[in-house]
Structure formats: structure tokens, C-alpha cells
PDB file of C-alpha atoms in Angstrom:
ATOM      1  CA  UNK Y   1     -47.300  79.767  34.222  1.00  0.00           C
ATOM      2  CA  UNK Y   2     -49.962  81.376  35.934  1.00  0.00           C
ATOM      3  CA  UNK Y   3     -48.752  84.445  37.727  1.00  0.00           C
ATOM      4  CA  UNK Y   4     -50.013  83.130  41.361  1.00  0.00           C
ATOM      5  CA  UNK Y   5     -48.350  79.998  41.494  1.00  0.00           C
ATOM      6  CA  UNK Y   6     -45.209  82.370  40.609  1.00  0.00           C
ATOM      7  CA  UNK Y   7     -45.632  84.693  43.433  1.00  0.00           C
ATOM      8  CA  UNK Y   8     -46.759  82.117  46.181  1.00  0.00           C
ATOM      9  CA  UNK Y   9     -43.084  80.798  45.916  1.00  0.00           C
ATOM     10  CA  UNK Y  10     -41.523  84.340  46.159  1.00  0.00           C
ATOM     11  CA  UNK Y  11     -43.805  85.086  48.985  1.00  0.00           C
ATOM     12  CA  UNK Y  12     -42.658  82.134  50.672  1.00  0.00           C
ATOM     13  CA  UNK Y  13     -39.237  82.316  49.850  1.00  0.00           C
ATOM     14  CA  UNK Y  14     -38.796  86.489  50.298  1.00  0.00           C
ATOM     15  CA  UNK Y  15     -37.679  87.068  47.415  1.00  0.00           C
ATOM     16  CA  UNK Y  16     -39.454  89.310  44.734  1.00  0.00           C
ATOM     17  CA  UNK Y  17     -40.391  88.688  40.787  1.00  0.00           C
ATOM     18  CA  UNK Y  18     -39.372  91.616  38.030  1.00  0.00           C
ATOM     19  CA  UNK Y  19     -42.873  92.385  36.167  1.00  0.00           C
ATOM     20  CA  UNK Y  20     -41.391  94.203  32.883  1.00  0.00           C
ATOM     21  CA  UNK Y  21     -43.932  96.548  30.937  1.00  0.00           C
ATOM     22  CA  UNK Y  22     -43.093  94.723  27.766  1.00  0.00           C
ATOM     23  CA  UNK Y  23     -44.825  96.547  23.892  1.00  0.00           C
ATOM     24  CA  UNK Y  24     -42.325  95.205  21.429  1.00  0.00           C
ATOM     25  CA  UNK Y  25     -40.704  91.274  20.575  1.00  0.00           C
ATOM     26  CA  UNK Y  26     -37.328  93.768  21.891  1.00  0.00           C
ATOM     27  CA  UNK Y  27     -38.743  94.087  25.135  1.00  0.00           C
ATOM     28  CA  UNK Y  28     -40.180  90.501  25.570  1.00  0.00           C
ATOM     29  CA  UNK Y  29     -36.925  89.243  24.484  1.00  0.00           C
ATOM     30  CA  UNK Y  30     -34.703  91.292  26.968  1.00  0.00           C
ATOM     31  CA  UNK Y  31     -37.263  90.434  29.670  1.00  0.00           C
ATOM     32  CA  UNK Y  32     -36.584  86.621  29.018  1.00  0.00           C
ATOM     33  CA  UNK Y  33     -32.999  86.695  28.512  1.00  0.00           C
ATOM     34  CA  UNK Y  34     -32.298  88.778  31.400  1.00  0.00           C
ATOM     35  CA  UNK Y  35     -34.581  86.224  33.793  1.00  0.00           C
ATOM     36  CA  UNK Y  36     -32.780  83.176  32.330  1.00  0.00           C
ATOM     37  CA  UNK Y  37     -29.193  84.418  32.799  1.00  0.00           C
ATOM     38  CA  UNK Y  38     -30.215  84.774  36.905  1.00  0.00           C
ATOM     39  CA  UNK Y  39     -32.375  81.657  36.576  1.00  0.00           C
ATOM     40  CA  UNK Y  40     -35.412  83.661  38.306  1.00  0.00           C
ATOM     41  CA  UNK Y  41     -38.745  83.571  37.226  1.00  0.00           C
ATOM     42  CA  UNK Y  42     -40.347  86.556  35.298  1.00  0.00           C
ATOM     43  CA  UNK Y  43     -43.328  88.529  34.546  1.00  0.00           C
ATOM     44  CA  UNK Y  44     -44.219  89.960  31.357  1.00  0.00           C
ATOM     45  CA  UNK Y  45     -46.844  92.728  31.301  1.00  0.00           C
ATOM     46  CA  UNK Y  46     -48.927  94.802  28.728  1.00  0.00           C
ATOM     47  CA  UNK Y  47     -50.407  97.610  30.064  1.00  0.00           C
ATOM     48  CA  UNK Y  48     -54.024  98.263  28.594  1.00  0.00           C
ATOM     49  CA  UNK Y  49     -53.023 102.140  27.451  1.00  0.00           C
ATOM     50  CA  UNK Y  50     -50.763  99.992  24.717  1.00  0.00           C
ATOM     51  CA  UNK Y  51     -53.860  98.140  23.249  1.00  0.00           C
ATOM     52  CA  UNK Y  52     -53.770 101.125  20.140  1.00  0.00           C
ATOM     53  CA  UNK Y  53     -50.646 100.503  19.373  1.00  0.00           C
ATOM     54  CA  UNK Y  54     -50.122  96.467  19.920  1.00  0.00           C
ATOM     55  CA  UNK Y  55     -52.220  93.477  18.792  1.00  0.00           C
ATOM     56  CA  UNK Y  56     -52.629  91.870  21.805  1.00  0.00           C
ATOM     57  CA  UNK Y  57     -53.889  88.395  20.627  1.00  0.00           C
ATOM     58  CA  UNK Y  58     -50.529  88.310  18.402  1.00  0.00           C
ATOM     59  CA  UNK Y  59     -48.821  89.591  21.389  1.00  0.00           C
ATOM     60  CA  UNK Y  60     -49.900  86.933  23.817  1.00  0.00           C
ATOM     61  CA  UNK Y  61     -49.459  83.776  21.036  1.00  0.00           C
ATOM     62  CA  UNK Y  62     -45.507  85.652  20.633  1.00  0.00           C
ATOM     63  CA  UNK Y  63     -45.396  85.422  24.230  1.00  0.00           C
ATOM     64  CA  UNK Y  64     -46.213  81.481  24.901  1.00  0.00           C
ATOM     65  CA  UNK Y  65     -44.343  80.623  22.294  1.00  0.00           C
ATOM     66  CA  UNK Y  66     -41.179  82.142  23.961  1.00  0.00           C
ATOM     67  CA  UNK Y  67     -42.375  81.093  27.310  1.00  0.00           C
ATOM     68  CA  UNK Y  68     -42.413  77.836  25.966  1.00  0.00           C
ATOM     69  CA  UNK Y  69     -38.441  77.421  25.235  1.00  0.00           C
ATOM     70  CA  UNK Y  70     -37.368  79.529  28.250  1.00  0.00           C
ATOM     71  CA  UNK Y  71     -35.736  77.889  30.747  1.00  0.00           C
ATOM     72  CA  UNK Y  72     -37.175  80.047  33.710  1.00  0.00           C
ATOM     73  CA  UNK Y  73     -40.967  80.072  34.367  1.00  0.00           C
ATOM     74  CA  UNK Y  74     -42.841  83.332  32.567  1.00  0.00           C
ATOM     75  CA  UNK Y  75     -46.150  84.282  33.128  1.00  0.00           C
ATOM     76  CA  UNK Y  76     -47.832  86.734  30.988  1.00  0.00           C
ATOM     77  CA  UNK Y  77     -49.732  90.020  32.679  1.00  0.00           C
ATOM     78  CA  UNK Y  78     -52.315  92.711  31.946  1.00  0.00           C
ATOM     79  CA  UNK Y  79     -51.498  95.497  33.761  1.00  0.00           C
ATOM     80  CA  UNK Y  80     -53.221  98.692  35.120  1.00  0.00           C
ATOM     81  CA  UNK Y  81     -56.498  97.750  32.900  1.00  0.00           C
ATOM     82  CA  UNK Y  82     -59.461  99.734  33.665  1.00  0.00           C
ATOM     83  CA  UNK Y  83     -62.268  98.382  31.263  1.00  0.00           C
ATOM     84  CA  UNK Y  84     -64.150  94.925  31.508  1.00  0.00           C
ATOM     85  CA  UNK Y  85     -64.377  94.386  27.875  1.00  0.00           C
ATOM     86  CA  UNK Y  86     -59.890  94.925  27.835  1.00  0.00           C
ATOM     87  CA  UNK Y  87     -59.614  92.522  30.457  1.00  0.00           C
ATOM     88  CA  UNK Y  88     -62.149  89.819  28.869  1.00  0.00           C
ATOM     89  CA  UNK Y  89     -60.146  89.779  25.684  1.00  0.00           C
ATOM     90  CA  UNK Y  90     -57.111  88.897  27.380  1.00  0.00           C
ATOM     91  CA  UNK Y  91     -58.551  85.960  29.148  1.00  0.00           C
ATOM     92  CA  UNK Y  92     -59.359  84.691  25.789  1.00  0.00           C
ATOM     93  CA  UNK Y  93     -56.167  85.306  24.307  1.00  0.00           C
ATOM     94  CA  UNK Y  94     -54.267  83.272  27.305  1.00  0.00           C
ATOM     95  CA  UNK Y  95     -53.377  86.094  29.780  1.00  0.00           C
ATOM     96  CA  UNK Y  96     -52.048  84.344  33.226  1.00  0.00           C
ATOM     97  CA  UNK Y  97     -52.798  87.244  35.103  1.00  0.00           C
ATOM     98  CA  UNK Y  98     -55.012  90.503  35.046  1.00  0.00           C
ATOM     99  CA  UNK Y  99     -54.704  93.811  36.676  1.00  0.00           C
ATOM    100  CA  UNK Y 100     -57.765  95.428  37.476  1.00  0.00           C
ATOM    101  CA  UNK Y 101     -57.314  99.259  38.437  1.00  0.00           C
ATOM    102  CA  UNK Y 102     -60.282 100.659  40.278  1.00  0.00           C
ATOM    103  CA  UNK Y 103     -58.487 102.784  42.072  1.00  0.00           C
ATOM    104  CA  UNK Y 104     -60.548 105.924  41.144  1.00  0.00           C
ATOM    105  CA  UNK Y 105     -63.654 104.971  42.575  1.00  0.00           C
ATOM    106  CA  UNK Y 106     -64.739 104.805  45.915  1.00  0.00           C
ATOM    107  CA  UNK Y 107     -63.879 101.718  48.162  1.00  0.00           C
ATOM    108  CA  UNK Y 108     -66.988 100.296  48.199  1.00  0.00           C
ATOM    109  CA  UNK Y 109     -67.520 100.525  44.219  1.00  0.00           C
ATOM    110  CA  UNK Y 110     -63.688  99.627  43.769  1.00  0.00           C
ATOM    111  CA  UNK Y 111     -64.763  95.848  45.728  1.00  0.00           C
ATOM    112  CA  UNK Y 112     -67.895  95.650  43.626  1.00  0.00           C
ATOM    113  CA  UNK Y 113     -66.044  96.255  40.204  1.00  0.00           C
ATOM    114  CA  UNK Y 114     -63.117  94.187  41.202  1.00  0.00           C
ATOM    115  CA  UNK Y 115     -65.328  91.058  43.004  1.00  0.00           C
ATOM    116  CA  UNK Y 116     -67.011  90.548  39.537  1.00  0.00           C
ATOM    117  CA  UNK Y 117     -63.503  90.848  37.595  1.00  0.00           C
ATOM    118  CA  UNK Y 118     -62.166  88.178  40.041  1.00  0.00           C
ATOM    119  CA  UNK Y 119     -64.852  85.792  39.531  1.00  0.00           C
ATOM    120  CA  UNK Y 120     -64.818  86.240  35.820  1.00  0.00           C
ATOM    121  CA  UNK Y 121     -61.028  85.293  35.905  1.00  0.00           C
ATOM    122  CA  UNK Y 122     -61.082  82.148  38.076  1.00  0.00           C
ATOM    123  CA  UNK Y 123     -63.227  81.005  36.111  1.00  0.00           C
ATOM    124  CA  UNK Y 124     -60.652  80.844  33.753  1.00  0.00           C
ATOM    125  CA  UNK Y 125     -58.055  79.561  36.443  1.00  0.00           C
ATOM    126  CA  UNK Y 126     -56.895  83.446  35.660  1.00  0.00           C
ATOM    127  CA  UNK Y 127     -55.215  85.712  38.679  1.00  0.00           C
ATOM    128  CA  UNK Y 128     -56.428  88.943  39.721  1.00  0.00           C
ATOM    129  CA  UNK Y 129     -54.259  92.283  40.391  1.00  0.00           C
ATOM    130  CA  UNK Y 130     -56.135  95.015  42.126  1.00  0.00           C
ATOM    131  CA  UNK Y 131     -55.217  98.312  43.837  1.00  0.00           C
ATOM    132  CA  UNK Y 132     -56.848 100.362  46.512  1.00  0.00           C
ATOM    133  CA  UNK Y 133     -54.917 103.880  46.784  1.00  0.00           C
ATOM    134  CA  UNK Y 134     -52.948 105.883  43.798  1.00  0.00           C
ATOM    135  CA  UNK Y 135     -49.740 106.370  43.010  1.00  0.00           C
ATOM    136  CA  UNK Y 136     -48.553 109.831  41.908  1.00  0.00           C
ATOM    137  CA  UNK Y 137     -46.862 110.160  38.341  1.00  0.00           C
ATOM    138  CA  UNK Y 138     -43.099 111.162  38.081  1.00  0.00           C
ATOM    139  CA  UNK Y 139     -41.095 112.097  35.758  1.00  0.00           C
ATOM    140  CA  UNK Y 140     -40.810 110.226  32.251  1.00  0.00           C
ATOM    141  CA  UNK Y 141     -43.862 108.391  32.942  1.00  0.00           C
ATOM    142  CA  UNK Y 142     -46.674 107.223  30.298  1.00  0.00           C
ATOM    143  CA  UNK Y 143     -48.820 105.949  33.158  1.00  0.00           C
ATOM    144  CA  UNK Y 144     -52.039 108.189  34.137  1.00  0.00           C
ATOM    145  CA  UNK Y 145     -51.703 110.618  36.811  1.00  0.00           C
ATOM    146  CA  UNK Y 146     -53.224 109.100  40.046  1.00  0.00           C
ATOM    147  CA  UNK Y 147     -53.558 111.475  43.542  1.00  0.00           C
ATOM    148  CA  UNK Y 148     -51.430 109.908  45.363  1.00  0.00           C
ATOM    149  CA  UNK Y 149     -53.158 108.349  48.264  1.00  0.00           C
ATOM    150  CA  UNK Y 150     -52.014 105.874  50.185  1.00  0.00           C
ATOM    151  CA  UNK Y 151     -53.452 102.329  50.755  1.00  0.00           C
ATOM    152  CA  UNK Y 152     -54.810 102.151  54.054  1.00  0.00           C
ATOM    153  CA  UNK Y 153     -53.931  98.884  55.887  1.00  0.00           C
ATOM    154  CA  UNK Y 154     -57.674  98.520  57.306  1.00  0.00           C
ATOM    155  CA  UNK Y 155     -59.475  98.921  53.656  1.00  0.00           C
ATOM    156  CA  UNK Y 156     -56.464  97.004  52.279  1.00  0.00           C
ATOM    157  CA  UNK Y 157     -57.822  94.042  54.723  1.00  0.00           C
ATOM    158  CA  UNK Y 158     -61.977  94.776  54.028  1.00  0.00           C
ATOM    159  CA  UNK Y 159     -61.248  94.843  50.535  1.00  0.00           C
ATOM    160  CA  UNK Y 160     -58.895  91.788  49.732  1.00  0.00           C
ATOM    161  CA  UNK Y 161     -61.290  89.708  51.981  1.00  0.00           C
ATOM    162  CA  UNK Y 162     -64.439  90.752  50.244  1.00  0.00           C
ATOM    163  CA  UNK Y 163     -62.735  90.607  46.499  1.00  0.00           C
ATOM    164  CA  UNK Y 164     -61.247  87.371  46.545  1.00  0.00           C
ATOM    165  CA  UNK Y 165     -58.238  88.932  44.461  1.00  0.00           C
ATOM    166  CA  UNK Y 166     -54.898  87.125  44.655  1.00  0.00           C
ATOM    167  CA  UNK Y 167     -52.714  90.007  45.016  1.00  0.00           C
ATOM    168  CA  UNK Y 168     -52.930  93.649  45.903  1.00  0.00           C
ATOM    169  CA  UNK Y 169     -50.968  96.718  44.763  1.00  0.00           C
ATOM    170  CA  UNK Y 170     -50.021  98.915  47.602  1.00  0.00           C
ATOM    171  CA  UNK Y 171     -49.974 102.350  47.748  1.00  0.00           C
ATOM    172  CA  UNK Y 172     -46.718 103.144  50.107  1.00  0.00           C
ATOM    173  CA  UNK Y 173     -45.222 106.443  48.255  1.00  0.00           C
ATOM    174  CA  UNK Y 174     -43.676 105.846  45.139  1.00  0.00           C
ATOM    175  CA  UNK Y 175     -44.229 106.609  41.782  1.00  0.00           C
ATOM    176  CA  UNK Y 176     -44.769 105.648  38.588  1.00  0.00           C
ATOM    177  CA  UNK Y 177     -41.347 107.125  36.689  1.00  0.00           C
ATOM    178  CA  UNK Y 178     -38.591 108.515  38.262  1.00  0.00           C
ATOM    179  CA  UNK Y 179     -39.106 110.798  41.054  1.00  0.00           C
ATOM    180  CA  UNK Y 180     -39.371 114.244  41.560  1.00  0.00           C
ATOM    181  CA  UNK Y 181     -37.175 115.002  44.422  1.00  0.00           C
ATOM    182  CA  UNK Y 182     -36.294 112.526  46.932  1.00  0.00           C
ATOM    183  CA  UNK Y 183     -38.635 109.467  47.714  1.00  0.00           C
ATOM    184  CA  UNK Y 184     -40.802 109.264  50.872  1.00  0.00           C
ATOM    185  CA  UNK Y 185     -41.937 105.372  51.058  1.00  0.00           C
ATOM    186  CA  UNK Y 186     -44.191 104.601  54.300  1.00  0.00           C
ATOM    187  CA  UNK Y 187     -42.462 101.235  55.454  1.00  0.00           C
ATOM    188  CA  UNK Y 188     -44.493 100.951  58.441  1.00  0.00           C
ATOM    189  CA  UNK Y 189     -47.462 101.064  56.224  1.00  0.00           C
ATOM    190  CA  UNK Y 190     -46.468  98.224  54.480  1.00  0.00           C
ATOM    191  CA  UNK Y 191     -45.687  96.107  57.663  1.00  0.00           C
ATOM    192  CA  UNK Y 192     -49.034  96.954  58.991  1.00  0.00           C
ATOM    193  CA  UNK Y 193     -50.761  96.076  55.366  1.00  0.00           C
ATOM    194  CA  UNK Y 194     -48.685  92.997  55.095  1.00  0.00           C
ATOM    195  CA  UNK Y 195     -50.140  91.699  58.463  1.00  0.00           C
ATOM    196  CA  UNK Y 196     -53.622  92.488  57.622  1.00  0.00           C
ATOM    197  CA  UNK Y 197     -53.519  90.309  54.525  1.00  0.00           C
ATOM    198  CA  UNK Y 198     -52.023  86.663  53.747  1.00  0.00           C
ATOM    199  CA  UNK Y 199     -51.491  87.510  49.546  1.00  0.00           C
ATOM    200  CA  UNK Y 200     -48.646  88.450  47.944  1.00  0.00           C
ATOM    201  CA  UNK Y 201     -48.108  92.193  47.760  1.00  0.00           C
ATOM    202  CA  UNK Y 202     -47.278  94.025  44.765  1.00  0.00           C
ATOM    203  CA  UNK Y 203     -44.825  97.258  44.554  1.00  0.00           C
ATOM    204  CA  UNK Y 204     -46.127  99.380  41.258  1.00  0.00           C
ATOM    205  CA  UNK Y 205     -42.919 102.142  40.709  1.00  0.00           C
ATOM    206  CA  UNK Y 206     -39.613  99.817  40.344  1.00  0.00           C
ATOM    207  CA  UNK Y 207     -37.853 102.602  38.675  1.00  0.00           C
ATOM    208  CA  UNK Y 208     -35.885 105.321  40.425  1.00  0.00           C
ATOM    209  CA  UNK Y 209     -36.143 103.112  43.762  1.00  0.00           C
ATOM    210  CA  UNK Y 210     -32.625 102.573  45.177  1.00  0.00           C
ATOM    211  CA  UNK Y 211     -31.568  98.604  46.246  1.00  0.00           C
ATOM    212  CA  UNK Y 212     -31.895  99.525  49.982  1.00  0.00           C
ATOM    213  CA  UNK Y 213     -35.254 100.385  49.559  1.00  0.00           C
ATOM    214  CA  UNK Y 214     -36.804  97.963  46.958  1.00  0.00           C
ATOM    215  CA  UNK Y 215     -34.626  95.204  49.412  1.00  0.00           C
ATOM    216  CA  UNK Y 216     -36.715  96.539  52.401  1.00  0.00           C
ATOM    217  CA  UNK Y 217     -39.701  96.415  50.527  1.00  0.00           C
ATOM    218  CA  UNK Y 218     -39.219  92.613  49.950  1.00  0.00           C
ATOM    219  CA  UNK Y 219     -38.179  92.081  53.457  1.00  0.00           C
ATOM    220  CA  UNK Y 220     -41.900  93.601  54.395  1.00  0.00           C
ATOM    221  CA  UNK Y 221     -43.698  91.274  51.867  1.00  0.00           C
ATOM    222  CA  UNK Y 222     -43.593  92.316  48.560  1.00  0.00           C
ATOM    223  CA  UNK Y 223     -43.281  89.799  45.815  1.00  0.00           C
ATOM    224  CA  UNK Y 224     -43.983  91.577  43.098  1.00  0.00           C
ATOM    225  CA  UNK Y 225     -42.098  94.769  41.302  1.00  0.00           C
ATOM    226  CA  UNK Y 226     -43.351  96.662  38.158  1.00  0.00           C
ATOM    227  CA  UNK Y 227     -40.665  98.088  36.295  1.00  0.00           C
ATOM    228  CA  UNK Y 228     -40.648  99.955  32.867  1.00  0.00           C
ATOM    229  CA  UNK Y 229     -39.076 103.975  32.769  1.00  0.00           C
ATOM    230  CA  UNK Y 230     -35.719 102.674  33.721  1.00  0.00           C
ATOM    231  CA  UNK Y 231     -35.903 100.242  31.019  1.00  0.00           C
ATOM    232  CA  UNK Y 232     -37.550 102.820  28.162  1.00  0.00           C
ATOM    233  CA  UNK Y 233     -34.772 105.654  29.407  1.00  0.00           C
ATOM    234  CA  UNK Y 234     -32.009 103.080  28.836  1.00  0.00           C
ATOM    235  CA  UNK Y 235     -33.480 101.849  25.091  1.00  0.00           C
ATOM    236  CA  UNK Y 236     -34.081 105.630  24.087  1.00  0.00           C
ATOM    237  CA  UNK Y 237     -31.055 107.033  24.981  1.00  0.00           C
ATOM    238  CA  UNK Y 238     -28.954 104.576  23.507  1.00  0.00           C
ATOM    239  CA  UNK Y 239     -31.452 105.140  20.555  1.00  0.00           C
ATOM    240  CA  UNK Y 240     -30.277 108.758  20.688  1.00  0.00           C
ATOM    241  CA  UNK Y 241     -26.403 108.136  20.972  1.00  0.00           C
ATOM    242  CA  UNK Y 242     -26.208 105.900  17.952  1.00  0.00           C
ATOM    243  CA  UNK Y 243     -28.008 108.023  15.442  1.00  0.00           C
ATOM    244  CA  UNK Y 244     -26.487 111.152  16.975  1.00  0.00           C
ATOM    245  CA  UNK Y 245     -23.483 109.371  16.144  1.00  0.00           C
ATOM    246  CA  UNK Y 246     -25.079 108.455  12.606  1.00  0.00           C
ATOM    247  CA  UNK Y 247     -25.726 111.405  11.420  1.00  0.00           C
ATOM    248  CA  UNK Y 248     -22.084 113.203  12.401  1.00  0.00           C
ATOM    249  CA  UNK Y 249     -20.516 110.497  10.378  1.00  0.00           C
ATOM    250  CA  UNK Y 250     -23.394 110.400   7.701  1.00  0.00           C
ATOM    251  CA  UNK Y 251     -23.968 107.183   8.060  1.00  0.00           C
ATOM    252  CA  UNK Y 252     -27.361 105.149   7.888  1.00  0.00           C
ATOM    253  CA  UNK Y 253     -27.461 102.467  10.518  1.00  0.00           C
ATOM    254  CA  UNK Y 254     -29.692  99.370   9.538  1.00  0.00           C
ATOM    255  CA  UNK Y 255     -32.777  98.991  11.770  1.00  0.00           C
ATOM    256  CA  UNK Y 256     -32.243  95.302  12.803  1.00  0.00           C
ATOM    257  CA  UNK Y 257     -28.813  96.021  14.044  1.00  0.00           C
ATOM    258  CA  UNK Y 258     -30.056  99.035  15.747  1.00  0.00           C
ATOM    259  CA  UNK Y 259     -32.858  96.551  17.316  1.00  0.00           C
ATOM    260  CA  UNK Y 260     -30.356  94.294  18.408  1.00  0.00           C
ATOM    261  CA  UNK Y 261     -27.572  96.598  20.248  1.00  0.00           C
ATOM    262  CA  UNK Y 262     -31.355  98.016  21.909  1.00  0.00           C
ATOM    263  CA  UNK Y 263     -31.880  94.816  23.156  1.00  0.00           C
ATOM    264  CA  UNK Y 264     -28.900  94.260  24.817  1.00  0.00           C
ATOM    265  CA  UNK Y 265     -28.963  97.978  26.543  1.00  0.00           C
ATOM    266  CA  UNK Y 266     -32.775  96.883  27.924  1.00  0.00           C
ATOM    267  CA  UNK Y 267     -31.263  93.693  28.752  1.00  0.00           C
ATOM    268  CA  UNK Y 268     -28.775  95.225  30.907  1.00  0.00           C
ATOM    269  CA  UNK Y 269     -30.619  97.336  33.038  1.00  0.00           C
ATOM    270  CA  UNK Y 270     -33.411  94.398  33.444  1.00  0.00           C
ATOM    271  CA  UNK Y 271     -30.738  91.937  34.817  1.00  0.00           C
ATOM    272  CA  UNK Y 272     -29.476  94.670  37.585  1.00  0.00           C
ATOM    273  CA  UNK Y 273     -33.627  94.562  38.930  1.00  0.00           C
ATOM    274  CA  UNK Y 274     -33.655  90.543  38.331  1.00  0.00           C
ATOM    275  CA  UNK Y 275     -30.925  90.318  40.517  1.00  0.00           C
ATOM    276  CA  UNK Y 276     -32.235  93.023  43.269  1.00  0.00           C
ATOM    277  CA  UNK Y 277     -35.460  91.443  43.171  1.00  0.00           C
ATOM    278  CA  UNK Y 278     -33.905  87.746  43.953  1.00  0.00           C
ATOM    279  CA  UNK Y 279     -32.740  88.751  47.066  1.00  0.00           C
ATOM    280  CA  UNK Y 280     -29.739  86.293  46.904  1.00  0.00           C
ATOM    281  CA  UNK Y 281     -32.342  83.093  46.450  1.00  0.00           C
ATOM    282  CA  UNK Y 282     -32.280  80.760  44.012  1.00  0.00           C
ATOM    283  CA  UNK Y 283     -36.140  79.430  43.649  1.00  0.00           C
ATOM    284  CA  UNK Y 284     -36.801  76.073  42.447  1.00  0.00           C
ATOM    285  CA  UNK Y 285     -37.373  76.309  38.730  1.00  0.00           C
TER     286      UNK Y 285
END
């Protein structure tokens, strides 16, 4: 389903949609199961710094076909992509939804890079992701280190106006990974970007955020959370408790049962964010 029409409903119903960072069937396959045991929508993203290492048109024809059988709508997402020619591909290999980062530019070259990315995408009947502001990196993080700065409501308003996009990542003080030290998220920020734009907003930094505050975030507009070091901390350390355990017993664990019992420990920890993010409603399916 295109990731839009998914988000329109959350924004109108206040509730927000998990966006996993998805590299492996393991992943995709958590991601679904966990949305379809809360009967809420999901997001699967790809993040363009995972292009080396995954095959993205075999990625995205995996993808449908599982989206296909679920019982919950999924839509399939690039995130945080910084080239043309990576998000071009994944319009042709049936991406519902494209992140453009231009965060490291100015404003003014950020709207002209992202204006042409959005009309290259609707073209397609594709939805656009873009960002103004950077989020800092945390701790056990594979995400590129960004300044920090802060999305400023104003810009936030010149820029979604003049880009067409259909949702924006705000800036509001968290990270991408776990945080070092205790969080400082701008709330009022977000109230005063949610009421200088009418799209769905988008929190990048799921992981690490306590309920109270990804709750609050919802409550002030955002529809859509990015998760992914919560969910790669829980598959590696169960990773490194089972061959730990292995090797004392000099044993030899087979890799598809070790796949499986990974699954289940990312499936876990995805259903506790599924649930956060529904924010007790059940959406129409």
C-alpha cells in the first residue's frame, strides 16, 4: 500500500505507524508478524547505506510477495537515501515510499533537490520523505553522524509548501541509536511545526525513547516512527547468548534454528513499539 494513504489514517486517527529498518527475510518477517498480531498497519524500510550488502530489486519482489498474504496493510520504504540514481531504482523496483535526505545542504538547495525528487515520484503515484534539520548519532548506531540541528517550524512550513513532499522528518532532539545521557526532545517545537504544516510528521530515533515520550510525540502529530537499534541490540545479543552457550557445551547450533529463535527475539521487541505506536486504536484494515 502506498505509504501515504497509510499515514493519512494515522494522522487522522492519532495514532502512529512502526517503520522497521528491515536488511534480512528475518527482519521483514518479524516486522509482519509483529504488525499482524496487533492488527496495525506497518512500514518496512531499507535504508540506502544497505544497498552493498542487499539486492534491492530481490528485496522489494520478497517484500510484495509477503505484503500480499498479510493480513495488515504494509507498505515498503526507502529510507535516509541521499543519491538520485538510489532513489530512481527503487521506484522501478515497486518502492511505496522514498526518503530523500538533504539535510546537509542549505535550505534553499535542500527544496530544490527534494522538489525534483517529489515530482519524479508522483509520477509514479510514489510518496516522498524529506528532512530539514539533523539528528545527532547515539550510541550503537549505523546511521551517519548528522549535527544535530533542529527543524525550525518556519523553514519546516517554506519548505513543505514549496516541495510538495507528503511527509516531513522533524528534527525535535533525538537520536539515531540509543542515547548518550538523558534525552532532551523540544515538544513545543513540534506543536509549533505541527501547526505550520497539514502532512503527517515523521519521528526518525524510535529507539531508546521511553512510552511517555514517543505517546506525546503522537499526541503532537506524529504518525510515523523509525525504529531499528532496539531491534538489532535484541537479535545480536541473543545471537551472543546462544553461541556463548554453544561453545561452553561444544555444541554446533544449526543456522536455521538459530534464524528462527532470532526471529522471534526481533519479533518481540517490534510488537512492544506496534503496540506504543497504536495508541490504543484499532484502524480500519
Amino acid at each position: 500500500m502506498n505509504t501515504k494513504k497509510i499515514l493519512k489514517q494515522a494522522q487522522k486517527n492519532k495514532y502512529a505507524v512502526a517503520a522497521f529498518n528491515t536488511y534480512s527475510l528475518e527482519t521483514v518477517q518479524a516486522a509482519i508478524a509483529a504488525a499482524e498480531d496487533e492488527q496495525q498497519p506497518v512500514i518496512i524500510a531499507l535504508g540506502e547505506r544497505y544497498f552493498p550488502t542487499v539486492d534491492i530489486e530481490g528485496f522489494a519482489a520478497m517484500v510484495r510477495a509477503m505484503a500480499l498474504k498479510a493480513s495488515v496493510p504494509v507498505s515498503l520504504h526507502l529510507d535516509h537515501a541521499y543519491e538520485k540514481e538510489s532513489i530512481i531504482r527503487a521506484i522501478q523496483c515497486g518502492f511505496t515510499s522514498v526518503m530523500f535526505d538533504g539535510s546537509k545542504y542549505s535550505l534553499s538547495e535542500n527544496i530544490e533537490r527534494t522538489k525534483e525528487i517529489t515530482e519524479i515520484a508522483h509520477l509514479a503515484d510514489v510518496s516522498v520523505e524529506a528532512e530539514i534539520g539533523s539528528m545527532a548519532k547515539g550510541a550503537f548506531s549505523d546511521e551517519e553522524e548528522g549535527d544535530g540541528t533542529l527543524t525550525d517550524p518556519e523553514s519546516a512550513k517554506q519548505f513543505v509548501e514549496e516541495t510538495d513532499i507528503d511527509f516531513l522528518a522533524a528534527a525535535i532532539g533525538t537520536v539515531h541509536g540509543l542515547y548518550k545521557g538523558e534525552p532532551n526532545i523540544d515538544f513545543n517545537r513540534l506543536k509549533k511545526i505541527r501547526d505550520s504544516v497539514n502532512i503527517p510528521l515523521v519521528l526518525h530515533g524510535g529507539s531508546g525513547t521511553s512510552e511517555d515520550k514517543l505517546k506525546q510525540a503522537i499526541d503532537l502529530g506524529i504518525c510515523k516512527i523509525n525504529v531499528n537499534t532496539e531491534v538489532s541490540i535484541a537479535a545480536v545479543s541473543f545471537l551472543k547468548s546462544a553461541f556463548e552457550t554453544a561453545f561452553k557445551n561444544e555444541e554446533m547450533p544449526h543456522l536455521s534454528t538459530v534464524n528462527a529463535k532470532m526471529e522471534q527475539e526481533m519479533k518481540k521487541t517490534m510488537v512492544k513499539f506496534v503496540r506504543i505506536f497504536s495508541n490504543q486504536v484499532k484502524p480500519v484494515l
